[in-house]
Amino acid sequence: MNKIVFSVAAAAVSAVISQNALAETWRMALGDAQGGTQYAMGEKFAELIHEKTDGQVTVDMFPNGQLGSEQDTVSSASMGLLDLSVLAINNITPFSPTVGVLTLPYVITSPEDAKTLTQGEIGQQLAENTIRDAGVRVLSWAYSGCRVLSNSSKPVATPDDLQGLTIRVPRNEIMIASYQEWGVNPLPMAWSETFTALQQGVVDGQDNPYITINAMKFYEVQDYITDICYVFSLEPLIMSESKFQSLSPDMQEVVLEAGRETTAYSYDYLLESEESIKQALVEEHGMQIIEPANSESEWIERASSIWPRFYDSIGGEERLAEALQALGRDLN
Ligand code: MLT
């Protein structure tokens, strides 16, 4: 090889090496299986990041709790051991209690409410609190719909119908208290253990949105769904704050922009898919949907009575008043 050919070849190799030196793979944990809101959001974010970084950043997705329970992934991300996680909001609340204002029963009751709170000032403030309290940054929101109640034993229309059933709940004080007001002691359990517990009859039921029930194939082990809307399931995509701070300012902007675009995509995903999934649960998988008695009034009254118990943890009564006001409602 003459000298000129050799130096051109060396320059090409060194360009490839320096390009590869910039290339990175980020790991994203997902609590749910493929096929639901979480996966759709994760995939969209991964695609946008890859595109916006000209292929320098690849996101590897690990669905179905492969990297630990949803609450474990918050700890891992906080310690910088995990880059990204998609999980349900109720599994962040134990680390950043003010987020609880979004999971108080019957505060958010529609996709529009969810959008108003997460994309408005309140969402911005809560996202700052998760950085401070939990060392994780909310990049994007997915919207999975109302948490409806499923069980394997009987049609449930009133809270009293829950008597005798063992219901799994996330390890979340607000959700535990809601069930206690409905007259039962629920069993707190990690999400990653829930399918097996339902399958083995350790628990009779659980609550999660239609989209999640479908993605997790709960129709294989559950027969009845009560169409309540006590908590609206929000699923943030979080990034380890130490990872975020290690990025250049330009790269941080790319990540934030991809997050914002993913939020818009996720909102449309819910509106486009929820109704057909609900229909498929009935028509293809034989589930029975039960309307709550008396327009859900007893469920609403009993669960909402817990609000004052959580004023301290959410940052004061005024925090809830502010959220309700943003939704055009009054606290009293
Ligand atoms: C839970 O029930 O723990 C979560 O809401 C499940 C989820 O992430 O979909």
Coordinates of C-alpha atoms in Angstrom, one line a residue, residues 38 41 69-75 77-78 84-103 123 125-142 147 168 170-175 191 233-240 313:
Q38 CA -46.4 1.7 27.9
M41 CA -44.8 5.2 24.3
S69 CA -40.7 -4.2 39.7
E70 CA -41.8 -0.8 38.7
Q71 CA -40.8 0.6 42.1
D72 CA -37.4 -1.1 41.9
T73 CA -36.8 0.7 38.6
V74 CA -37.3 4.1 40.2
S75 CA -34.5 3.2 42.7
A77 CA -32.7 5.0 37.8
S78 CA -32.2 7.2 40.8
L84 CA -35.1 5.0 31.4
S85 CA -38.2 3.5 32.8
V86 CA -41.9 3.5 31.9
L87 CA -44.2 2.8 34.8
A88 CA -47.5 3.8 36.4
I89 CA -47.7 7.0 38.3
N90 CA -48.9 5.2 41.5
N91 CA -45.5 3.5 41.6
I92 CA -43.6 6.8 41.8
T93 CA -45.8 8.3 44.6
P94 CA -44.0 6.4 47.4
F95 CA -40.8 8.2 46.3
S96 CA -42.3 11.6 45.7
P97 CA -45.5 11.9 47.7
T98 CA -46.8 15.2 46.2
V99 CA -47.4 13.2 43.0
G100 CA -50.2 11.6 45.0
V101 CA -52.5 14.5 44.0
L102 CA -52.8 12.8 40.6
T103 CA -53.8 9.5 42.2
G123 CA -47.6 18.7 36.0
Q125 CA -44.3 21.4 39.4
L126 CA -44.8 17.7 40.1
A127 CA -42.1 16.8 37.6
E128 CA -39.7 19.1 39.4
N129 CA -40.6 17.4 42.6
T130 CA -39.7 14.0 41.3
I131 CA -36.2 15.2 40.4
R132 CA -35.8 16.6 43.9
D133 CA -37.3 13.7 45.8
A134 CA -36.6 10.6 43.6
G135 CA -33.7 11.6 41.3
V136 CA -35.7 10.9 38.2
R137 CA -37.0 13.2 35.5
V138 CA -40.4 12.8 33.8
L139 CA -39.8 13.2 30.1
S140 CA -43.1 12.1 28.8
W141 CA -46.6 11.1 29.9
A142 CA -48.7 8.2 28.5
R147 CA -58.5 1.9 36.3
R168 CA -54.4 -6.9 44.7
P170 CA -50.0 -1.5 44.1
R171 CA -48.0 -0.6 47.2
N172 CA -49.6 2.8 47.3
E173 CA -51.2 4.2 50.5
I174 CA -53.9 6.1 48.6
M175 CA -55.1 3.1 46.7
W191 CA -47.0 -5.3 39.6
S233 CA -53.8 5.7 35.0
L234 CA -50.9 8.0 34.0
E235 CA -47.7 6.3 32.9
P236 CA -44.7 8.6 32.9
L237 CA -41.5 7.8 31.0
I238 CA -38.7 8.7 33.5
M239 CA -35.0 9.2 33.0
S240 CA -32.3 8.9 35.6
S313 CA -48.4 14.2 51.9

